[in-house]
Tab-separated table of N, CA and C in Angstrom:
chain	number	residue	atom	x	y	z
A	13	MET	N	-4.147	-2.005	-23.820
A	13	MET	CA	-4.086	-1.513	-22.451
A	13	MET	C	-2.644	-1.674	-21.947
A	14	LYS	N	-2.147	-0.637	-21.332
A	14	LYS	CA	-0.808	-0.640	-20.770
A	14	LYS	C	-0.929	-0.590	-19.244
A	15	VAL	N	-0.362	-1.586	-18.545
A	15	VAL	CA	-0.409	-1.648	-17.084
A	15	VAL	C	0.976	-1.307	-16.544
A	16	GLN	N	1.001	-0.408	-15.555
A	16	GLN	CA	2.260	0.007	-14.940
A	16	GLN	C	2.082	0.139	-13.433
A	17	MET	N	3.174	-0.019	-12.706
A	17	MET	CA	3.201	0.223	-11.264
A	17	MET	C	3.580	1.683	-11.053
A	18	LEU	N	2.827	2.388	-10.234
A	18	LEU	CA	3.121	3.782	-9.896
A	18	LEU	C	3.380	3.850	-8.394
A	19	ILE	N	4.592	4.229	-8.029
A	19	ILE	CA	4.997	4.291	-6.628
A	19	ILE	C	5.092	5.762	-6.237
A	20	LEU	N	4.194	6.209	-5.347
A	20	LEU	CA	4.094	7.633	-5.026
A	20	LEU	C	4.703	8.018	-3.678
A	21	HIS	N	5.329	7.077	-3.005
A	21	HIS	CA	5.984	7.398	-1.739
A	21	HIS	C	7.213	6.504	-1.615
A	22	PRO	N	8.343	7.071	-1.204
A	22	PRO	CA	9.579	6.281	-1.143
A	22	PRO	C	9.528	5.069	-0.219
A	23	ILE	N	8.637	5.080	0.764
A	23	ILE	CA	8.561	3.946	1.676
A	23	ILE	C	8.112	2.668	0.949
A	24	PHE	N	7.487	2.819	-0.216
A	24	PHE	CA	6.959	1.674	-0.957
A	24	PHE	C	7.866	1.212	-2.096
A	25	ILE	N	9.043	1.765	-2.232
A	25	ILE	CA	9.899	1.434	-3.381
A	25	ILE	C	10.226	-0.061	-3.431
A	26	GLU	N	10.713	-0.620	-2.329
A	26	GLU	CA	11.062	-2.046	-2.350
A	26	GLU	C	9.845	-2.918	-2.609
A	27	ASN	N	8.730	-2.616	-1.932
A	27	ASN	CA	7.509	-3.402	-2.141
A	27	ASN	C	7.018	-3.283	-3.580
A	28	GLY	N	7.016	-2.063	-4.100
A	28	GLY	CA	6.552	-1.838	-5.465
A	28	GLY	C	7.418	-2.532	-6.490
A	29	ASN	N	8.732	-2.465	-6.312
A	29	ASN	CA	9.651	-3.147	-7.233
A	29	ASN	C	9.413	-4.649	-7.219
A	30	THR	N	9.284	-5.216	-6.024
A	30	THR	CA	9.087	-6.663	-5.890
A	30	THR	C	7.749	-7.087	-6.494
A	31	LEU	N	6.691	-6.337	-6.229
A	31	LEU	CA	5.378	-6.674	-6.781
A	31	LEU	C	5.364	-6.510	-8.299
A	32	ALA	N	6.017	-5.480	-8.813
A	32	ALA	CA	6.083	-5.272	-10.267
A	32	ALA	C	6.780	-6.455	-10.950
A	33	ILE	N	7.857	-6.930	-10.354
A	33	ILE	CA	8.561	-8.089	-10.912
A	33	ILE	C	7.655	-9.318	-10.892
A	34	ARG	N	6.995	-9.543	-9.753
A	34	ARG	CA	6.099	-10.705	-9.627
A	34	ARG	C	4.969	-10.654	-10.660
A	35	LEU	N	4.419	-9.471	-10.894
A	35	LEU	CA	3.299	-9.326	-11.825
A	35	LEU	C	3.744	-9.137	-13.271
A	36	GLY	N	5.034	-8.882	-13.464
A	36	GLY	CA	5.547	-8.685	-14.822
A	36	GLY	C	5.119	-7.369	-15.441
A	37	VAL	N	5.027	-6.325	-14.612
A	37	VAL	CA	4.650	-5.004	-15.128
A	37	VAL	C	5.790	-4.022	-14.880
A	38	PRO	N	5.954	-3.060	-15.761
A	38	PRO	CA	7.008	-2.065	-15.546
A	38	PRO	C	6.605	-1.044	-14.487
A	39	ILE	N	7.612	-0.385	-13.948
A	39	ILE	CA	7.380	0.713	-13.016
A	39	ILE	C	7.361	2.002	-13.827
A	40	ALA	N	6.335	2.812	-13.625
A	40	ALA	CA	6.208	4.068	-14.366
A	40	ALA	C	7.353	5.007	-13.993
A	41	SER	N	8.065	5.491	-14.987
A	41	SER	CA	9.144	6.449	-14.723
A	41	SER	C	8.624	7.882	-14.759
A	42	GLU	N	7.460	8.055	-15.364
A	42	GLU	CA	6.772	9.355	-15.357
A	42	GLU	C	5.280	9.079	-15.319
A	43	PHE	N	4.518	10.085	-14.981
A	43	PHE	CA	3.071	9.917	-14.860
A	43	PHE	C	2.375	10.876	-15.810
A	44	SER	N	2.102	10.380	-17.010
A	44	SER	CA	1.369	11.122	-18.042
A	44	SER	C	0.301	10.185	-18.584
A	45	PRO	N	-0.769	9.978	-17.821
A	45	PRO	CA	-1.739	8.944	-18.175
A	45	PRO	C	-2.561	9.261	-19.422
A	46	THR	N	-2.926	8.168	-20.114
A	46	THR	CA	-3.862	8.236	-21.237
A	46	THR	C	-5.007	7.270	-20.938
A	47	ALA	N	-6.010	7.289	-21.769
A	47	ALA	CA	-7.181	6.434	-21.556
A	47	ALA	C	-6.824	4.951	-21.612
A	48	ASP	N	-5.732	4.589	-22.266
A	48	ASP	CA	-5.326	3.188	-22.380
A	48	ASP	C	-4.497	2.695	-21.201
A	49	ASP	N	-4.191	3.555	-20.254
A	49	ASP	CA	-3.307	3.204	-19.147
A	49	ASP	C	-4.066	2.710	-17.923
A	50	THR	N	-3.494	1.688	-17.294
A	50	THR	CA	-3.944	1.220	-15.985
A	50	THR	C	-2.742	1.269	-15.063
A	51	TYR	N	-2.917	1.875	-13.904
A	51	TYR	CA	-1.834	2.011	-12.938
A	51	TYR	C	-2.174	1.267	-11.653
A	52	LEU	N	-1.249	0.421	-11.204
A	52	LEU	CA	-1.295	-0.145	-9.856
A	52	LEU	C	-0.581	0.875	-8.986
A	53	ILE	N	-1.260	1.415	-7.978
A	53	ILE	CA	-0.700	2.556	-7.249
A	53	ILE	C	-0.447	2.231	-5.781
A	54	LEU	N	0.804	2.448	-5.366
A	54	LEU	CA	1.187	2.420	-3.955
A	54	LEU	C	1.440	3.862	-3.515
A	55	GLY	N	0.817	4.270	-2.421
A	55	GLY	CA	0.991	5.635	-1.917
A	55	GLY	C	-0.066	6.597	-2.421
A	56	ALA	N	-1.183	6.073	-2.901
A	56	ALA	CA	-2.256	6.933	-3.420
A	56	ALA	C	-2.816	7.855	-2.339
A	57	HIS	N	-2.739	7.439	-1.083
A	57	HIS	CA	-3.295	8.234	0.014
A	57	HIS	C	-2.620	9.608	0.131
A	58	ASP	N	-1.385	9.733	-0.339
A	58	ASP	CA	-0.671	11.014	-0.263
A	58	ASP	C	-0.958	11.944	-1.437
A	59	HIS	N	-1.589	11.437	-2.497
A	59	HIS	CA	-1.776	12.225	-3.721
A	59	HIS	C	-3.181	12.045	-4.313
A	60	SER	N	-4.164	11.871	-3.454
A	60	SER	CA	-5.516	11.532	-3.898
A	60	SER	C	-6.131	12.555	-4.846
A	61	LEU	N	-6.058	13.828	-4.495
A	61	LEU	CA	-6.682	14.855	-5.325
A	61	LEU	C	-6.027	14.914	-6.706
A	62	MET	N	-4.707	14.860	-6.767
A	62	MET	CA	-4.003	14.880	-8.047
A	62	MET	C	-4.395	13.669	-8.890
A	63	LEU	N	-4.520	12.502	-8.255
A	63	LEU	CA	-4.896	11.294	-8.989
A	63	LEU	C	-6.315	11.396	-9.544
A	64	ILE	N	-7.216	11.941	-8.755
A	64	ILE	CA	-8.594	12.144	-9.234
A	64	ILE	C	-8.590	13.076	-10.437
A	65	GLN	N	-7.873	14.178	-10.341
A	65	GLN	CA	-7.825	15.145	-11.435
A	65	GLN	C	-7.225	14.534	-12.702
A	66	GLN	N	-6.152	13.766	-12.559
A	66	GLN	CA	-5.525	13.123	-13.719
A	66	GLN	C	-6.446	12.082	-14.338
A	67	GLN	N	-7.180	11.366	-13.504
A	67	GLN	CA	-8.095	10.349	-14.016
A	67	GLN	C	-9.259	10.992	-14.770
A	68	GLU	N	-9.796	12.086	-14.210
A	68	GLU	CA	-10.888	12.794	-14.885
A	68	GLU	C	-10.428	13.372	-16.219
A	69	LYS	N	-9.208	13.847	-16.272
A	69	LYS	CA	-8.643	14.455	-17.484
A	69	LYS	C	-8.300	13.415	-18.559
A	70	SER	N	-7.748	12.268	-18.130
A	70	SER	CA	-7.217	11.305	-19.096
A	70	SER	C	-8.115	10.099	-19.355
A	71	GLY	N	-8.943	9.733	-18.379
A	71	GLY	CA	-9.759	8.528	-18.517
A	71	GLY	C	-8.998	7.250	-18.201
A	72	CYS	N	-7.843	7.359	-17.552
A	72	CYS	CA	-7.061	6.177	-17.188
A	72	CYS	C	-7.764	5.400	-16.073
A	73	THR	N	-7.232	4.218	-15.793
A	73	THR	CA	-7.789	3.338	-14.778
A	73	THR	C	-6.753	3.134	-13.673
A	74	TYR	N	-7.236	3.048	-12.434
A	74	TYR	CA	-6.350	2.789	-11.306
A	74	TYR	C	-6.763	1.522	-10.571
A	75	ILE	N	-5.770	0.845	-10.027
A	75	ILE	CA	-5.979	-0.170	-9.004
A	75	ILE	C	-5.226	0.354	-7.784
A	76	ILE	N	-5.961	0.729	-6.759
A	76	ILE	CA	-5.374	1.316	-5.561
A	76	ILE	C	-4.941	0.193	-4.626
A	77	LEU	N	-3.661	0.183	-4.261
A	77	LEU	CA	-3.137	-0.786	-3.304
A	77	LEU	C	-3.158	-0.108	-1.934
A	78	ASN	N	-4.223	-0.349	-1.199
A	78	ASN	CA	-4.393	0.333	0.089
A	78	ASN	C	-3.490	-0.249	1.158
A	79	SER	N	-2.744	0.630	1.814
A	79	SER	CA	-1.851	0.224	2.901
A	79	SER	C	-2.260	0.859	4.231
A	80	GLU	N	-3.387	1.542	4.238
A	80	GLU	CA	-3.790	2.302	5.426
A	80	GLU	C	-4.727	1.491	6.313
A	81	SER	N	-4.482	1.554	7.624
A	81	SER	CA	-5.320	0.841	8.591
A	81	SER	C	-6.565	1.664	8.889
A	82	PRO	N	-7.590	1.036	9.475
A	82	PRO	CA	-8.800	1.785	9.825
A	82	PRO	C	-8.534	2.981	10.731
A	83	ALA	N	-7.468	2.968	11.506
A	83	ALA	CA	-7.148	4.077	12.410
A	83	ALA	C	-6.465	5.244	11.690
A	84	SER	N	-6.081	5.059	10.449
A	84	SER	CA	-5.347	6.085	9.710
A	84	SER	C	-6.220	7.295	9.389
A	85	ASN	N	-5.655	8.476	9.572
A	85	ASN	CA	-6.364	9.700	9.190
A	85	ASN	C	-6.616	9.772	7.692
A	86	HIS	N	-5.804	9.075	6.903
A	86	HIS	CA	-6.018	9.069	5.449
A	86	HIS	C	-7.382	8.479	5.096
A	87	LEU	N	-7.880	7.572	5.926
A	87	LEU	CA	-9.188	6.979	5.652
A	87	LEU	C	-10.335	7.869	6.115
A	88	ARG	N	-10.012	9.097	6.450
A	88	ARG	CA	-11.023	10.122	6.718
A	88	ARG	C	-10.912	11.257	5.700
A	89	ASN	N	-9.989	11.104	4.760
A	89	ASN	CA	-9.768	12.104	3.711
A	89	ASN	C	-10.790	11.880	2.597
A	90	LYS	N	-11.632	12.879	2.355
A	90	LYS	CA	-12.721	12.710	1.381
A	90	LYS	C	-12.210	12.422	-0.018
A	91	TYR	N	-11.033	12.918	-0.372
A	91	TYR	CA	-10.493	12.664	-1.703
A	91	TYR	C	-9.984	11.227	-1.829
A	92	PHE	N	-9.367	10.727	-0.782
A	92	PHE	CA	-8.890	9.346	-0.818
A	92	PHE	C	-10.082	8.388	-0.868
A	93	ILE	N	-11.124	8.676	-0.098
A	93	ILE	CA	-12.342	7.850	-0.124
A	93	ILE	C	-12.966	7.890	-1.517
A	94	LYS	N	-13.085	9.081	-2.096
A	94	LYS	CA	-13.650	9.224	-3.444
A	94	LYS	C	-12.829	8.442	-4.464
A	95	LEU	N	-11.517	8.530	-4.365
A	95	LEU	CA	-10.621	7.828	-5.279
A	95	LEU	C	-10.828	6.318	-5.185
A	96	MET	N	-10.910	5.809	-3.965
A	96	MET	CA	-11.093	4.366	-3.802
A	96	MET	C	-12.479	3.914	-4.247
A	97	LYS	N	-13.500	4.728	-4.025
A	97	LYS	CA	-14.844	4.351	-4.464
A	97	LYS	C	-14.947	4.288	-5.982
A	98	ALA	N	-14.133	5.077	-6.669
A	98	ALA	CA	-14.199	5.152	-8.128
A	98	ALA	C	-13.297	4.132	-8.829
A	99	ASN	N	-12.520	3.366	-8.070
A	99	ASN	CA	-11.544	2.462	-8.668
A	99	ASN	C	-11.529	1.114	-7.962
A	100	SER	N	-10.823	0.172	-8.564
A	100	SER	CA	-10.594	-1.119	-7.917
A	100	SER	C	-9.619	-0.914	-6.769
A	101	VAL	N	-9.845	-1.633	-5.684
A	101	VAL	CA	-8.963	-1.544	-4.517
A	101	VAL	C	-8.509	-2.946	-4.151
A	102	TRP	N	-7.208	-3.068	-3.927
A	102	TRP	CA	-6.635	-4.257	-3.297
A	102	TRP	C	-6.202	-3.807	-1.923
A	103	ASP	N	-6.470	-4.619	-0.916
A	103	ASP	CA	-6.168	-4.226	0.449
A	103	ASP	C	-5.127	-5.159	1.050
A	104	TYR	N	-4.497	-4.717	2.122
A	104	TYR	CA	-3.411	-5.480	2.734
A	104	TYR	C	-3.851	-6.337	3.923
A	105	HIS	N	-5.061	-6.105	4.475
A	105	HIS	CA	-5.432	-6.804	5.702
A	105	HIS	C	-6.946	-6.966	5.783
A	106	CYS	N	-7.387	-8.094	6.332
A	106	CYS	CA	-8.823	-8.374	6.395
A	106	CYS	C	-9.590	-7.363	7.246
A	107	GLU	N	-8.986	-6.841	8.329
A	107	GLU	CA	-9.689	-5.870	9.167
A	107	GLU	C	-9.928	-4.556	8.426
A	108	SER	N	-8.950	-4.108	7.674
A	108	SER	CA	-9.167	-2.863	6.927
A	108	SER	C	-10.128	-3.103	5.769
A	109	THR	N	-10.138	-4.316	5.221
A	109	THR	CA	-11.104	-4.639	4.163
A	109	THR	C	-12.527	-4.490	4.681
A	110	VAL	N	-12.799	-4.988	5.876
A	110	VAL	CA	-14.126	-4.852	6.476
A	110	VAL	C	-14.465	-3.371	6.635
A	111	TYR	N	-13.513	-2.589	7.125
A	111	TYR	CA	-13.735	-1.156	7.331
A	111	TYR	C	-14.006	-0.449	6.002
A	112	LEU	N	-13.216	-0.759	4.978
A	112	LEU	CA	-13.420	-0.120	3.674
A	112	LEU	C	-14.803	-0.451	3.113
A	113	ARG	N	-15.221	-1.680	3.280
A	113	ARG	CA	-16.548	-2.069	2.783
A	113	ARG	C	-17.661	-1.322	3.524
A	114	GLU	N	-17.445	-1.049	4.818
A	114	GLU	CA	-18.418	-0.248	5.570
A	114	GLU	C	-18.514	1.174	5.019
A	115	LEU	N	-17.440	1.658	4.411
A	115	LEU	CA	-17.421	2.988	3.793
A	115	LEU	C	-17.988	2.969	2.368
A	116	GLY	N	-18.379	1.789	1.890
A	116	GLY	CA	-18.913	1.665	0.539
A	116	GLY	C	-17.845	1.476	-0.525
A	117	ILE	N	-16.663	1.061	-0.114
A	117	ILE	CA	-15.556	0.833	-1.046
A	117	ILE	C	-15.481	-0.655	-1.344
A	118	LYS	N	-15.458	-0.992	-2.633
A	118	LYS	CA	-15.365	-2.392	-3.037
A	118	LYS	C	-13.899	-2.807	-3.059
A	119	VAL	N	-13.591	-3.835	-2.300
A	119	VAL	CA	-12.234	-4.382	-2.264
A	119	VAL	C	-12.245	-5.669	-3.082
A	120	TYR	N	-11.432	-5.688	-4.141
A	120	TYR	CA	-11.446	-6.796	-5.083
A	120	TYR	C	-10.357	-7.825	-4.841
A	121	GLY	N	-9.390	-7.491	-4.014
A	121	GLY	CA	-8.304	-8.436	-3.799
A	121	GLY	C	-7.435	-8.025	-2.635
A	122	ARG	N	-6.460	-8.852	-2.357
A	122	ARG	CA	-5.535	-8.612	-1.262
A	122	ARG	C	-4.127	-8.699	-1.806
A	123	PHE	N	-3.263	-7.881	-1.267
A	123	PHE	CA	-1.849	-7.987	-1.607
A	123	PHE	C	-1.060	-8.074	-0.314
A	124	ILE	N	0.096	-8.665	-0.411
A	124	ILE	CA	0.966	-8.836	0.746
A	124	ILE	C	2.237	-8.057	0.471
A	125	PHE	N	2.658	-7.259	1.437
A	125	PHE	CA	3.913	-6.539	1.279
A	125	PHE	C	5.047	-7.547	1.163
A	126	GLU	N	5.801	-7.422	0.105
A	126	GLU	CA	6.946	-8.295	-0.116
A	126	GLU	C	8.205	-7.448	-0.177
A	127	PHE	N	9.287	-8.052	0.197
A	127	PHE	CA	10.580	-7.384	0.120
A	127	PHE	C	11.527	-8.282	-0.660
A	128	PRO	N	12.466	-7.694	-1.364
A	128	PRO	CA	13.449	-8.537	-2.059
A	128	PRO	C	14.288	-9.298	-1.035
A	129	GLU	N	14.781	-10.452	-1.468
A	129	GLU	CA	15.613	-11.249	-0.568
A	129	GLU	C	16.890	-10.490	-0.242
A	130	LEU	N	17.225	-10.484	1.009
A	130	LEU	CA	18.444	-9.829	1.463
A	130	LEU	C	19.462	-10.903	1.816
A	131	VAL	N	20.522	-10.946	1.025
A	131	VAL	CA	21.566	-11.932	1.268
A	131	VAL	C	22.714	-11.233	1.976
A	132	ASN	N	23.015	-11.713	3.185
A	132	ASN	CA	24.089	-11.121	3.964
A	132	ASN	C	24.767	-12.242	4.735
A	133	ASP	N	25.964	-12.605	4.292
A	133	ASP	CA	26.688	-13.687	4.938
A	133	ASP	C	27.643	-13.195	6.026
A	134	ALA	N	27.659	-11.894	6.272
A	134	ALA	CA	28.574	-11.339	7.272
A	134	ALA	C	28.124	-11.772	8.664
A	135	PRO	N	29.076	-12.094	9.534
A	135	PRO	CA	28.703	-12.467	10.908
A	135	PRO	C	28.092	-11.269	11.639
A	136	ARG	N	27.119	-11.568	12.509
A	136	ARG	CA	26.456	-10.518	13.282
A	136	ARG	C	26.793	-10.680	14.746
A	137	GLU	N	27.025	-9.570	15.386
A	137	GLU	CA	27.264	-9.597	16.826
A	137	GLU	C	25.956	-9.552	17.599
A	138	ILE	N	24.933	-8.929	17.020
A	138	ILE	CA	23.637	-8.820	17.691
A	138	ILE	C	22.521	-9.045	16.681
A	139	ASP	N	21.374	-9.439	17.178
A	139	ASP	CA	20.148	-9.499	16.386
A	139	ASP	C	19.209	-8.443	16.940
A	140	ILE	N	18.416	-7.873	16.073
A	140	ILE	CA	17.456	-6.855	16.482
A	140	ILE	C	16.058	-7.366	16.158
A	141	LEU	N	15.165	-7.223	17.111
A	141	LEU	CA	13.773	-7.599	16.920
A	141	LEU	C	12.919	-6.376	17.205
A	142	PHE	N	12.125	-5.961	16.209
A	142	PHE	CA	11.201	-4.847	16.406
A	142	PHE	C	9.848	-5.434	16.755
A	143	VAL	N	9.330	-5.069	17.918
A	143	VAL	CA	8.075	-5.625	18.409
A	143	VAL	C	6.912	-4.668	18.231
A	144	GLY	N	7.161	-3.395	18.080
A	144	GLY	CA	6.083	-2.431	17.909
A	144	GLY	C	5.869	-1.600	19.155
A	145	THR	N	4.784	-0.872	19.171
A	145	THR	CA	4.443	-0.016	20.295
A	145	THR	C	4.226	-0.865	21.549
A	146	LYS	N	4.708	-0.361	22.668
A	146	LYS	CA	4.608	-1.087	23.932
A	146	LYS	C	3.137	-1.281	24.319
A	147	SER	N	2.809	-2.534	24.651
A	147	SER	CA	1.460	-2.859	25.113
A	147	SER	C	1.564	-4.033	26.083
A	148	ALA	N	0.505	-4.288	26.815
A	148	ALA	CA	0.503	-5.397	27.780
A	148	ALA	C	0.743	-6.730	27.066
A	149	LYS	N	0.116	-6.930	25.930
A	149	LYS	CA	0.280	-8.169	25.163
A	149	LYS	C	1.729	-8.329	24.709
A	150	ARG	N	2.331	-7.252	24.236
A	150	ARG	CA	3.712	-7.322	23.759
A	150	ARG	C	4.705	-7.465	24.913
A	151	GLU	N	4.368	-6.932	26.084
A	151	GLU	CA	5.214	-7.113	27.261
A	151	GLU	C	5.319	-8.600	27.615
A	152	ILE	N	4.219	-9.319	27.516
A	152	ILE	CA	4.209	-10.760	27.791
A	152	ILE	C	5.099	-11.484	26.782
A	153	ILE	N	4.961	-11.120	25.520
A	153	ILE	CA	5.786	-11.738	24.464
A	153	ILE	C	7.261	-11.471	24.725
A	154	MET	N	7.595	-10.230	25.069
A	154	MET	CA	8.992	-9.882	25.324
A	154	MET	C	9.547	-10.650	26.529
A	155	ALA	N	8.739	-10.800	27.559
A	155	ALA	CA	9.168	-11.546	28.738
A	155	ALA	C	9.446	-13.002	28.367
A	156	ASP	N	8.569	-13.593	27.544
A	156	ASP	CA	8.770	-14.972	27.090
A	156	ASP	C	10.037	-15.102	26.252
A	157	LEU	N	10.303	-14.132	25.414
A	157	LEU	CA	11.488	-14.168	24.564
A	157	LEU	C	12.784	-14.053	25.384
A	158	LYS	N	12.729	-13.339	26.489
A	158	LYS	CA	13.914	-13.169	27.320
A	158	LYS	C	14.285	-14.449	28.082
A	159	LYS	N	13.306	-15.334	28.264
A	159	LYS	CA	13.548	-16.565	29.034
A	159	LYS	C	14.470	-17.500	28.320
């Protein structure tokens, strides 16, 4: 059995590289699956139908690394749901795990988005904090931070 990381969206490159190193698996440079192949997949939600077709044709195995929240439209895509029901799924958050299980998808594990260490010794004039979409809860946090 050959296990490889398959990264299908550029937003996951750093996470996929870091996870591949941690797990000791190579990153697939091309996607030509055979029955002996197992792929850990980041970005499966963007290519669900193609992945289903390749799996039916080759007999390969997938482990889907789900990054989509319950509010995501991808979790209403019948092909993505079918793909996850037919394969092992690792999820990123307990709330989405509950939602996936309600859809009949078995979640076998959890993964945490990791990034490579960024070493930067240059002096900074400012720090930037991203808080997310404005909400009443975040307004309170921002007010506390300003104090």
